[in-house]
Short mmCIF file of C-alpha atoms in Angstrom, two decimals:
data_model
loop_
_atom_site.label_atom_id
_atom_site.label_comp_id
_atom_site.label_asym_id
_atom_site.label_seq_id
_atom_site.Cartn_x
_atom_site.Cartn_y
_atom_site.Cartn_z
CA MET A 1 0.00 0.00 0.00
CA LEU A 2 2.81 2.35 1.02
CA ALA A 3 4.87 1.34 -1.98
CA GLY A 4 1.88 1.98 -4.22
CA ARG A 5 1.42 5.45 -2.75
CA GLU A 6 5.12 6.18 -3.25
CA ALA A 7 4.95 5.04 -6.86
CA TRP A 8 1.89 7.20 -7.44
CA MET A 9 3.70 10.21 -5.94
CA HIS A 10 6.77 9.51 -8.02
CA ASN A 11 4.63 9.40 -11.16
CA LEU A 12 2.99 12.65 -10.20
CA ASP A 13 6.42 14.24 -9.71
CA GLU A 14 7.52 13.04 -13.13
CA GLN A 15 4.43 14.53 -14.72
CA LEU A 16 4.97 17.83 -12.97
CA VAL A 17 8.63 17.92 -14.03
CA ALA A 18 7.63 17.14 -17.62
CA ARG A 19 5.12 19.99 -17.55
CA CYS A 20 7.83 22.28 -16.13
CA HIS A 21 10.08 21.26 -19.02
CA ALA A 22 7.27 22.32 -21.33
CA GLY A 23 7.35 25.74 -19.66
CA GLU A 24 4.23 25.52 -17.49
CA LEU A 25 4.66 27.80 -14.51
CA ASP A 26 1.55 26.31 -12.92
CA ALA A 27 3.28 22.92 -12.68
CA PHE A 28 6.16 24.53 -10.82
CA GLY A 29 3.61 26.14 -8.52
CA GLN A 30 2.30 22.67 -7.69
CA ILE A 31 5.81 21.42 -6.96
CA TYR A 32 6.27 24.42 -4.66
CA ALA A 33 3.03 23.66 -2.84
CA ARG A 34 3.98 19.99 -2.38
CA TYR A 35 7.52 20.41 -1.07
CA GLU A 36 7.64 23.90 0.40
CA GLN A 37 7.05 22.74 3.97
CA GLN A 38 9.63 19.95 3.87
CA VAL A 39 12.31 22.21 2.47
CA TYR A 40 11.49 24.94 4.95
CA ARG A 41 11.53 22.52 7.89
CA TYR A 42 14.86 21.07 6.87
CA ALA A 43 16.37 24.56 6.51
CA TYR A 44 14.92 25.58 9.86
CA ARG A 45 16.34 22.50 11.61
CA LEU A 46 19.77 23.20 10.19
CA LEU A 47 19.86 26.96 10.59
CA GLY A 48 17.60 27.34 13.64
CA ASN A 49 16.39 30.68 12.42
CA LYS A 50 13.05 31.45 10.80
CA GLU A 51 14.19 34.31 8.56
CA ASP A 52 17.23 32.46 7.26
CA ALA A 53 15.17 29.31 6.74
CA ASP A 54 12.61 31.32 4.74
CA ASP A 55 15.33 32.85 2.63
CA VAL A 56 17.00 29.51 1.98
CA LYS A 57 13.65 27.95 1.08
CA GLN A 58 12.93 30.61 -1.54
CA GLU A 59 16.47 30.43 -2.87
CA THR A 60 16.13 26.65 -3.12
CA PHE A 61 13.07 26.98 -5.33
CA VAL A 62 14.71 29.71 -7.42
CA ARG A 63 17.65 27.36 -8.05
CA ALA A 64 15.28 24.51 -8.73
CA TYR A 65 13.34 26.62 -11.26
CA GLN A 66 16.56 27.57 -13.02
CA ALA A 67 17.85 23.98 -13.10
CA ILE A 68 14.69 21.96 -13.54
CA GLY A 69 15.52 21.54 -17.22
CA LYS A 70 18.50 19.44 -16.15
CA PHE A 71 16.51 17.26 -13.74
CA ARG A 72 16.28 13.73 -15.18
CA ASN A 73 14.34 11.86 -12.44
CA ASP A 74 17.46 9.96 -11.33
CA SER A 75 16.45 10.66 -7.74
CA SER A 76 13.15 11.76 -6.30
CA LEU A 77 12.18 15.41 -6.64
CA GLN A 78 12.05 15.73 -2.87
CA THR A 79 15.61 14.41 -2.47
CA TRP A 80 16.80 16.77 -5.18
CA LEU A 81 15.19 19.76 -3.48
CA LEU A 82 16.59 18.80 -0.07
CA LYS A 83 20.02 18.42 -1.62
CA ILE A 84 19.83 21.94 -3.03
CA CYS A 85 18.61 23.20 0.33
CA GLY A 86 21.46 21.46 2.19
CA ASN A 87 24.02 22.94 -0.21
CA LEU A 88 22.60 26.42 0.31
CA CYS A 89 22.70 25.99 4.09
CA ARG A 90 26.31 24.85 3.87
CA ASP A 91 27.17 27.88 1.72
CA ARG A 92 25.48 30.12 4.24
CA PHE A 93 27.43 28.65 7.12
CA LYS A 94 30.68 29.03 5.17
CA SER A 95 29.82 32.63 4.43
CA TRP A 96 29.16 33.27 8.14
CA GLU A 97 32.42 31.61 9.07
CA ASN A 98 34.36 33.62 6.48
CA ARG A 99 32.85 36.86 7.73
CA LYS A 100 33.45 35.71 11.31
CA ILE A 101 29.79 36.12 12.19
CA GLU A 102 28.97 34.34 15.41
CA TYR A 103 25.89 32.30 14.82
CA HIS A 104 23.24 31.55 17.41
CA ALA A 105 20.28 29.39 16.56
CA GLU A 106 16.95 30.66 17.84
CA TYR A 107 14.91 27.50 18.13
CA ARG A 108 11.59 28.30 19.70
CA HIS A 109 11.50 26.69 23.09
CA ASP A 110 7.75 26.09 23.25
CA LEU A 111 7.87 24.16 20.01
CA ALA A 112 10.10 21.52 21.53
CA CYS A 113 7.48 20.54 24.11
CA PRO A 114 4.06 21.33 22.61
CA GLN A 115 2.04 18.93 24.78
CA SER A 116 3.00 20.50 28.09
CA HIS A 117 -0.35 21.84 29.36
CA GLY A 118 -2.08 19.83 32.09
CA ALA A 119 1.16 18.23 33.33
CA ASP A 120 3.05 18.68 36.59
CA PRO A 121 4.73 22.14 36.59
CA HIS A 122 7.90 20.63 38.05
CA ALA A 123 8.02 18.07 35.26
CA ILE A 124 7.36 20.76 32.68
CA VAL A 125 10.32 22.83 33.89
CA GLU A 126 12.55 19.78 34.02
CA ARG A 127 11.53 18.80 30.53
CA ALA A 128 12.13 22.32 29.24
CA GLU A 129 15.63 22.26 30.72
CA ARG A 130 16.41 18.95 29.07
CA THR A 131 15.07 20.20 25.75
CA GLU A 132 17.27 23.26 26.09
CA ILE A 133 20.30 21.05 26.71
CA VAL A 134 19.65 18.82 23.72
CA LEU A 135 19.04 21.80 21.43
CA LYS A 136 22.26 23.43 22.61
CA ALA A 137 24.17 20.21 22.08
CA LEU A 138 22.65 19.84 18.62
CA GLN A 139 23.53 23.41 17.77
CA SER A 140 27.11 22.92 18.94
CA LEU A 141 27.62 19.99 16.56
CA PRO A 142 29.48 20.55 13.30
CA LEU A 143 27.09 21.04 10.38
CA PRO A 144 27.73 17.66 8.67
CA GLN A 145 26.88 15.84 11.91
CA ARG A 146 23.88 18.04 12.55
CA GLU A 147 22.67 17.39 8.98
CA ILE A 148 22.72 13.64 9.39
CA ILE A 149 21.01 13.70 12.80
CA VAL A 150 18.30 16.02 11.46
CA LEU A 151 17.77 13.84 8.41
CA HIS A 152 17.71 10.51 10.25
CA ASP A 153 16.46 11.18 13.77
CA ILE A 154 14.15 14.14 13.14
CA GLU A 155 13.08 13.91 9.50
CA GLU A 156 13.17 10.09 9.59
CA ARG A 157 14.85 9.56 6.23
CA ASP A 158 16.39 6.19 5.42
CA TYR A 159 20.11 5.73 4.76
CA LYS A 160 19.66 5.51 0.99
CA GLU A 161 17.85 8.81 0.87
CA ILE A 162 20.36 10.40 3.26
CA GLY A 163 23.17 9.18 1.02
CA ALA A 164 21.49 10.76 -2.00
CA ILE A 165 21.00 14.08 -0.18
CA LEU A 166 24.49 14.26 1.33
CA GLY A 167 26.24 12.74 -1.66
CA CYS A 168 27.57 9.62 0.06
CA THR A 169 26.80 5.89 0.16
CA PRO A 170 24.19 4.47 2.58
CA ILE A 171 26.97 2.68 4.52
CA SER A 172 28.91 5.88 4.85
CA ALA A 173 25.73 7.61 6.00
CA LYS A 174 25.25 4.95 8.69
CA LEU A 175 28.81 5.38 9.92
CA ARG A 176 28.47 9.13 9.95
CA LEU A 177 25.23 8.84 11.90
CA PHE A 178 26.90 6.62 14.50
CA ARG A 179 29.68 9.17 15.00
CA ALA A 180 27.25 12.08 15.09
CA ARG A 181 25.08 10.39 17.71
CA ARG A 182 28.10 9.59 19.82
CA SER A 183 29.26 13.18 19.62
CA LEU A 184 25.78 14.41 20.52
CA GLN A 185 25.38 12.07 23.48
CA ASP A 186 28.82 13.08 24.80
CA ARG A 187 27.83 16.71 24.66
CA VAL A 188 24.47 16.06 26.29
CA ARG A 189 26.14 14.00 29.05
CA SER A 190 28.71 16.71 29.77
CA MET A 191 25.94 19.33 29.89
CA LEU A 192 23.82 17.20 32.22
CA SER A 193 26.70 16.62 34.61
CA MET B 1 33.90 9.64 32.41
CA GLY B 2 34.84 7.37 29.49
CA LEU B 3 33.97 3.75 28.94
CA ASN B 4 36.44 1.12 30.16
CA ARG B 5 37.59 -1.86 28.12
CA ASP B 6 34.70 -4.08 29.14
CA CYS B 7 32.15 -1.36 28.44
CA SER B 8 33.32 -0.99 24.83
CA ARG B 9 31.43 -4.22 24.05
CA PHE B 10 28.20 -2.50 25.09
CA ALA B 11 28.83 0.80 23.32
CA ALA B 12 27.36 -0.30 19.98
CA THR B 13 24.13 -1.49 21.62
CA LEU B 14 23.85 1.46 23.98
CA TRP B 15 21.96 3.68 21.53
CA LYS B 16 19.56 0.87 20.71
CA TYR B 17 18.96 0.39 24.42
CA GLY B 18 18.37 4.12 24.93
CA THR B 19 15.94 4.33 22.02
CA SER B 20 14.25 1.04 22.97
CA GLU B 21 15.20 -0.46 19.60
CA ALA B 22 17.14 -3.33 21.17
CA SER B 23 15.73 -6.85 21.30
CA GLU B 24 14.51 -8.32 24.58
CA VAL B 25 17.71 -10.32 25.09
CA GLU B 26 19.83 -7.23 24.35
CA GLN B 27 17.70 -5.18 26.73
CA ARG B 28 18.28 -7.61 29.60
CA TRP B 29 21.98 -7.92 28.83
CA MET B 30 22.39 -4.14 28.77
CA GLN B 31 20.30 -3.65 31.91
CA ALA B 32 22.47 -6.12 33.82
CA HIS B 33 25.59 -4.21 32.80
CA ILE B 34 24.17 -0.74 33.46
CA ASP B 35 23.11 -1.73 36.98
CA ARG B 36 26.73 -2.25 37.95
CA CYS B 37 28.50 0.30 35.67
CA ARG B 38 28.12 3.97 36.52
CA ALA B 39 29.77 5.26 33.31
CA CYS B 40 27.44 3.25 31.10
CA LYS B 41 24.48 4.37 33.21
CA GLU B 42 25.37 8.00 32.54
CA GLN B 43 25.79 7.27 28.84
CA ALA B 44 22.45 5.48 28.71
CA ASP B 45 20.74 8.38 30.51
CA ALA B 46 22.19 10.84 28.03
CA ILE B 47 21.04 8.68 25.13
CA ILE B 48 17.56 8.34 26.56
CA ILE B 49 17.22 12.09 27.03
CA THR B 50 18.67 12.85 23.60
CA SER B 51 16.50 10.33 21.78
CA ARG B 52 13.38 11.53 23.60
CA GLU B 53 14.07 15.15 22.80
CA LEU B 54 14.85 14.35 19.16
CA ALA B 55 11.57 12.47 18.96
CA ALA B 56 9.84 15.49 20.47
CA LEU B 57 11.46 17.71 17.85
CA ARG B 58 10.27 15.29 15.18
CA ASN B 59 6.68 15.73 16.31
CA SER B 60 6.93 19.45 16.95
CA ALA B 61 5.83 21.98 14.41
CA VAL B 62 8.17 24.61 13.07
CA PRO B 63 7.13 28.29 12.91
CA ALA B 64 5.10 29.09 9.85
CA SER B 65 6.88 30.39 6.82
CA ASP B 66 6.14 33.97 5.81
CA THR B 67 6.80 33.52 2.11
CA ASN B 68 4.65 32.00 -0.59
CA PHE B 69 4.67 31.27 -4.29
CA GLN B 70 3.91 34.89 -5.20
CA ASP B 71 7.05 35.95 -3.37
CA LEU B 72 8.94 33.33 -5.28
CA LEU B 73 7.64 34.71 -8.59
CA ILE B 74 8.76 38.20 -7.58
CA ARG B 75 12.14 36.83 -6.63
CA LEU B 76 12.42 35.03 -9.94
CA ALA B 77 11.58 38.26 -11.80
CA VAL B 78 14.24 40.14 -9.84
CA GLN B 79 16.70 37.37 -10.55
CA ARG B 80 15.90 37.51 -14.26
CA GLN B 81 16.38 41.28 -14.23
CA LYS B 82 19.74 40.90 -12.52
CA THR B 83 20.80 38.30 -15.06
CA SER B 84 19.76 40.51 -17.95
CA ASN B 85 21.61 43.48 -16.42
CA ARG B 86 24.65 41.30 -16.02
CA SER B 87 24.45 40.24 -19.65
CA VAL B 88 24.16 43.92 -20.69
CA HIS B 89 27.23 44.73 -18.61
CA LEU B 90 29.06 41.79 -20.11
CA ARG B 91 28.10 42.92 -23.61
CA ARG B 92 29.38 46.44 -22.87
CA LEU B 93 32.57 45.05 -21.42
CA CYS B 94 33.08 42.88 -24.49
CA PHE B 95 32.51 45.91 -26.74
CA ALA B 96 34.98 48.02 -24.76
CA GLY B 97 37.53 45.21 -24.82
CA THR B 98 37.14 44.75 -28.57
CA ALA B 99 37.49 48.50 -29.14
CA LEU B 100 40.62 48.62 -27.00
CA LEU B 101 42.05 45.63 -28.83
CA GLY B 102 41.30 47.33 -32.16
CA VAL B 103 43.05 50.51 -31.08
CA LEU B 104 46.06 48.54 -29.91
CA LEU B 105 46.11 46.59 -33.18
CA CYS B 106 45.92 49.80 -35.20
CA GLY B 107 48.73 51.26 -33.11
CA ALA B 108 50.85 48.19 -33.69
CA LEU B 109 50.14 48.30 -37.43
CA VAL B 110 51.05 51.97 -37.64
CA ARG B 111 54.20 51.42 -35.63
CA TYR B 112 55.50 48.28 -37.25
CA GLY B 113 53.48 47.62 -40.34
CA LEU B 114 52.69 50.75 -42.31
CA LEU B 115 55.24 53.33 -41.25
CA GLY B 116 58.07 51.05 -40.24
CA PRO B 117 59.67 51.17 -36.81
CA VAL B 118 59.22 54.46 -35.08
CA ARG B 119 62.48 55.89 -33.80
CA MET B 120 62.75 56.29 -30.11
CA ALA B 121 63.40 59.66 -28.51
CA SER B 122 67.06 58.86 -27.99
CA GLU B 123 67.25 57.72 -31.60
CA THR B 124 65.62 60.88 -32.94
CA SER B 125 67.92 63.05 -30.90
CA GLY B 126 70.82 61.03 -32.31
CA ARG B 127 72.22 60.11 -28.91
CA THR B 128 74.03 56.82 -28.79
CA PRO B 129 76.59 55.42 -26.40
CA SER B 130 79.28 56.33 -28.89
CA ASN B 131 77.72 59.73 -29.58
CA PRO B 132 76.12 60.97 -26.37
CA TYR B 133 75.56 64.49 -27.71
CA GLY B 134 73.61 63.38 -30.71
CA ALA B 135 75.96 64.94 -33.23
CA GLU B 136 75.47 64.08 -36.84
CA ALA B 137 78.05 64.11 -39.61
CA GLY B 138 79.19 67.63 -40.36
CA GLN B 139 77.50 69.04 -37.29
CA ASP B 140 79.24 70.87 -34.50
CA THR B 141 79.85 68.32 -31.78
CA ARG B 142 80.38 70.85 -29.06
CA ALA B 143 78.27 70.21 -26.05
CA PRO B 144 77.34 72.84 -23.54
CA LEU B 145 80.17 73.28 -21.09
CA ALA B 146 77.94 72.62 -18.13
CA HIS B 147 76.81 69.37 -19.72
CA TRP B 148 80.40 68.45 -20.39
CA HIS B 149 81.21 69.08 -16.78
CA ALA B 150 78.18 67.17 -15.57
CA LEU B 151 79.21 64.17 -17.64
CA ASN B 152 82.64 64.37 -15.96
CA LEU B 153 84.14 62.96 -19.14
CA SER B 154 82.66 59.61 -18.40
CA PRO B 155 81.48 58.78 -21.96
CA MET B 156 84.86 59.47 -23.41
CA SER B 157 86.75 57.83 -20.60
CA SER B 158 84.68 54.70 -20.99
CA GLN B 159 85.26 54.68 -24.73
CA LEU B 160 88.96 55.39 -24.54
CA LYS B 161 89.50 53.38 -21.38
CA LEU B 162 91.78 55.96 -19.87
CA PRO B 163 90.34 56.56 -16.44
CA GLY B 164 93.68 57.52 -14.91
CA GLU B 165 94.28 60.14 -17.53
CA VAL B 166 90.81 61.48 -17.13
CA ASP B 167 91.43 61.95 -13.45
CA ALA B 168 94.69 63.72 -14.28
CA PHE B 169 92.81 65.92 -16.71
CA VAL B 170 90.21 66.83 -14.15
CA SER B 171 92.86 67.66 -11.58
CA ALA B 172 94.66 69.71 -14.24
CA GLN B 173 91.46 71.65 -14.87
CA GLN B 174 91.18 72.41 -11.19
CA THR B 175 94.85 73.46 -11.03
CA VAL B 176 94.58 75.69 -14.08
CA ASN B 177 91.48 77.40 -12.81
CA PRO B 178 91.32 76.85 -9.04
CA GLY B 179 88.33 79.10 -8.39
CA HIS B 180 86.28 77.42 -11.07
CA LYS B 181 83.45 75.27 -9.75
CA GLY B 182 81.77 74.57 -13.06
CA TYR B 183 82.24 75.40 -16.68
CA GLY B 184 79.06 77.36 -16.97
CA ARG B 185 79.72 79.62 -14.00
CA ALA B 186 83.15 81.19 -14.45
CA LYS B 187 85.12 82.13 -17.50
CA PRO B 188 87.90 79.59 -17.98
CA SER B 189 91.43 80.57 -18.86
CA LEU B 190 92.73 80.40 -22.43
CA GLU B 191 94.80 77.25 -21.85
CA HIS B 192 91.92 75.69 -20.10
CA ARG B 193 89.63 76.37 -23.02
CA GLU B 194 92.17 74.92 -25.42
CA ILE B 195 92.38 71.72 -23.43
CA VAL B 196 88.62 71.44 -23.24
CA ARG B 197 88.32 72.15 -26.94
CA SER B 198 90.82 69.39 -27.70
CA HIS B 199 88.85 66.98 -25.65
CA ARG B 200 85.70 68.02 -27.40
CA LEU B 201 87.30 67.46 -30.75
CA ALA B 202 88.53 64.07 -29.59
CA HIS B 203 85.00 63.26 -28.62
CA GLY B 204 83.72 64.44 -32.00
CA LEU B 205 86.21 62.14 -33.71
CA LEU B 206 85.11 59.33 -31.45
CA ALA B 207 81.49 59.95 -32.40
CA HIS B 208 82.44 59.49 -36.04
CA GLY B 209 84.18 56.25 -35.32
CA LEU B 210 87.74 57.58 -35.54
CA LYS B 211 88.79 55.96 -32.33
CA ALA B 212 92.53 55.85 -33.01
CA LYS B 213 92.63 59.48 -33.92
CA ALA B 214 90.54 60.39 -30.90
CA ARG B 215 92.88 58.51 -28.63
CA ARG B 216 95.86 60.24 -30.14
CA LEU B 217 94.30 63.67 -29.80
CA TYR B 218 93.23 62.95 -26.30
CA THR B 219 96.71 61.84 -25.32
CA GLU B 220 98.16 65.01 -26.78
CA SER B 221 95.66 67.17 -24.97
CA MET B 222 96.59 65.39 -21.76
CA THR B 223 100.23 66.18 -22.40
CA ALA B 224 99.30 69.78 -22.95
CA SER B 225 97.25 69.88 -19.78
CA LYS B 226 100.17 68.44 -17.83
CA ALA B 227 102.39 71.08 -19.34
CA VAL B 228 99.94 73.74 -18.24
CA VAL B 229 100.00 72.30 -14.77
CA SER B 230 103.78 72.22 -14.67
CA GLY B 231 103.97 75.79 -16.06
CA GLN B 232 106.01 74.91 -19.19
CA PRO B 233 104.88 76.54 -22.47
CA THR B 234 103.65 74.20 -25.15
CA GLU B 235 105.40 73.99 -28.48
CA ALA B 236 103.95 72.99 -31.79
CA PRO B 237 105.62 69.75 -32.82
CA GLU B 238 108.02 70.05 -35.70
CA GLU B 239 107.29 67.33 -38.20
CA SER B 240 108.67 66.62 -41.58
CA ASP B 241 106.40 66.26 -44.58
CA ALA B 242 107.07 62.55 -44.66
CA GLN B 243 106.17 62.21 -41.03
CA ALA B 244 103.02 64.25 -41.52
CA ALA B 245 102.01 62.09 -44.44
CA THR B 246 102.29 58.92 -42.37
CA GLN B 247 100.79 60.51 -39.27
CA PRO B 248 97.58 58.68 -38.30
CA CYS B 249 96.25 61.64 -36.33
CA ALA B 250 95.10 64.50 -38.53
CA TYR B 251 95.15 67.07 -35.79
CA VAL B 252 97.93 68.21 -33.53
CA MET B 253 97.47 70.21 -30.35
CA PRO B 254 97.74 73.92 -31.19
CA ALA B 255 100.67 75.98 -29.95
CA VAL B 256 99.48 79.16 -28.33
CA GLY B 257 101.46 82.39 -28.42
CA PRO B 258 101.08 86.16 -28.64
CA ALA B 259 99.93 87.55 -31.99
CA GLU B 260 101.33 90.63 -33.69
CA ASP B 261 98.17 92.62 -33.05
CA GLY B 262 98.28 91.82 -29.35
CA GLY B 263 95.80 88.94 -29.57
CA VAL B 264 96.41 85.23 -29.33
CA ARG B 265 98.01 83.23 -32.09
CA ARG B 266 97.37 79.52 -32.39
CA THR B 267 99.24 77.15 -34.64
CA TYR B 268 97.67 73.89 -35.76
CA VAL B 269 98.75 70.93 -37.81
CA MET B 270 95.77 69.34 -39.51
CA ASP B 271 96.37 66.49 -41.91
CA GLY B 272 100.02 67.41 -42.02
CA ILE B 273 99.27 71.03 -43.03
CA PRO B 274 100.24 73.60 -40.41
CA MET B 275 97.64 76.33 -39.94
CA THR B 276 97.35 79.32 -37.69
CA THR B 277 94.70 81.64 -36.39
CA ALA B 278 95.32 85.06 -34.92
CA ALA B 279 92.05 85.72 -33.14
CA GLY B 280 91.69 85.10 -29.45
CA ARG B 281 87.94 84.57 -29.65
CA ALA B 282 86.99 81.56 -27.61
CA GLY B 283 83.69 81.02 -29.41
CA SER B 284 85.20 80.70 -32.88
CA ALA B 285 88.22 78.69 -31.84
CA ALA B 286 86.49 75.37 -32.09
CA THR B 287 85.02 76.18 -35.46
CA GLU B 288 88.42 77.07 -36.81
CA ALA B 289 89.89 73.87 -35.53
CA GLU B 290 87.13 71.73 -36.97
CA ASN B 291 87.15 73.54 -40.25
CA PRO B 292 90.79 74.24 -41.01
CA ALA B 293 89.86 75.78 -44.33
CA LYS B 294 88.78 78.83 -42.36
CA GLY B 295 92.32 79.22 -41.03
CA ARG B 296 95.13 80.91 -42.84
CA ALA B 297 97.69 78.60 -44.36
CA LEU B 298 101.24 79.52 -43.63
#
């Protein structure tokens, strides 16, 4: 059933891409509507800032519009868009580093624990503290490690898809995830203690 | 606190245990170890917290995006405008580059192709290492005295390779005219002018490629200058016709003496023909020496 739905979506993507090749702007509008949220969420998880995530999302679709003529359905449209988005985020981080801009992510705290009403206030505070620690640890990770944790543990992508987005093999993605998790847990442990 | 050697066996399964992905057997095995290992307990706690928070992030919503497809269309239009502006700039740059290249090509054609090589400033002024004053054939090779002094005889000395004699000449100049700081400032004495004139003539000969004659004349002028320094009067050399005919140097240092009318009388031997002038005019002396026909044959 799931495979059938995926195949149907893949076919729909192919049709939309074909219509884009024919110069239909409406087809690109449909692609935008389908993948806007995923691209934006991925950018937000990596950058931790709403304005930057918005900007990267729009830039991703501008790049996609300019390069859609070269898209040959070798990977899924979603993977292709996330790859563009990841590259743009990496460029942005490099630019910040080159200009020596100190970056601070501004993850919204309430979003990390949305189901907090009705619980014990003590537990809510404790949970908020733990969330803060994990977000700080995630933010302190190098971007490649943060990318793989976001893709696997937050966005729930499989290794094959992660490999396609990051430009590596699934085995390499698995190894990178192991190292990233270890690094994250070390940071969380040191922050907790 | 790091894991010890025994704990490293559990490290790979620790994340599975923390995320509850481990099998029942693995769970029990890990639990038994964690109960007695404080380091692994801390690790497991950190993993549990991290995995829970990541799962919470997975389920959490992100703040809504403020941009939509209309914004994207505007951005695309701006991008297109930028690209077109860039292409216009590129086109202008290409045009300017082509024009510049054309001008350079035309310049090169005019310089080397149509008109032949253009002579350089030093070439047009006729100045060469062997002829630093730019004198042409038949032209007066006299340089301004100040220029002569500024050169400090270096062109001639380098050509004739007589640095010691040049030094002697300079010291002779200073002895002859001690108060003289530069040729253009004070009036030099008659002997001094004669010596300078001889040197100038030697240089003129050198400019026309008559190096042997120039060397000879220069040597003679040096002798004269030494005579001036020592205070002995110079004598015109007495030569036979046969000697004069075989003489490689066409000019002999003039003998200076009092004229009948109270002026200065100079005696020359040019190409074996003795000549004399009776005027004491410094300005015309060189001309007479260079053009012996103007002199009166004895």
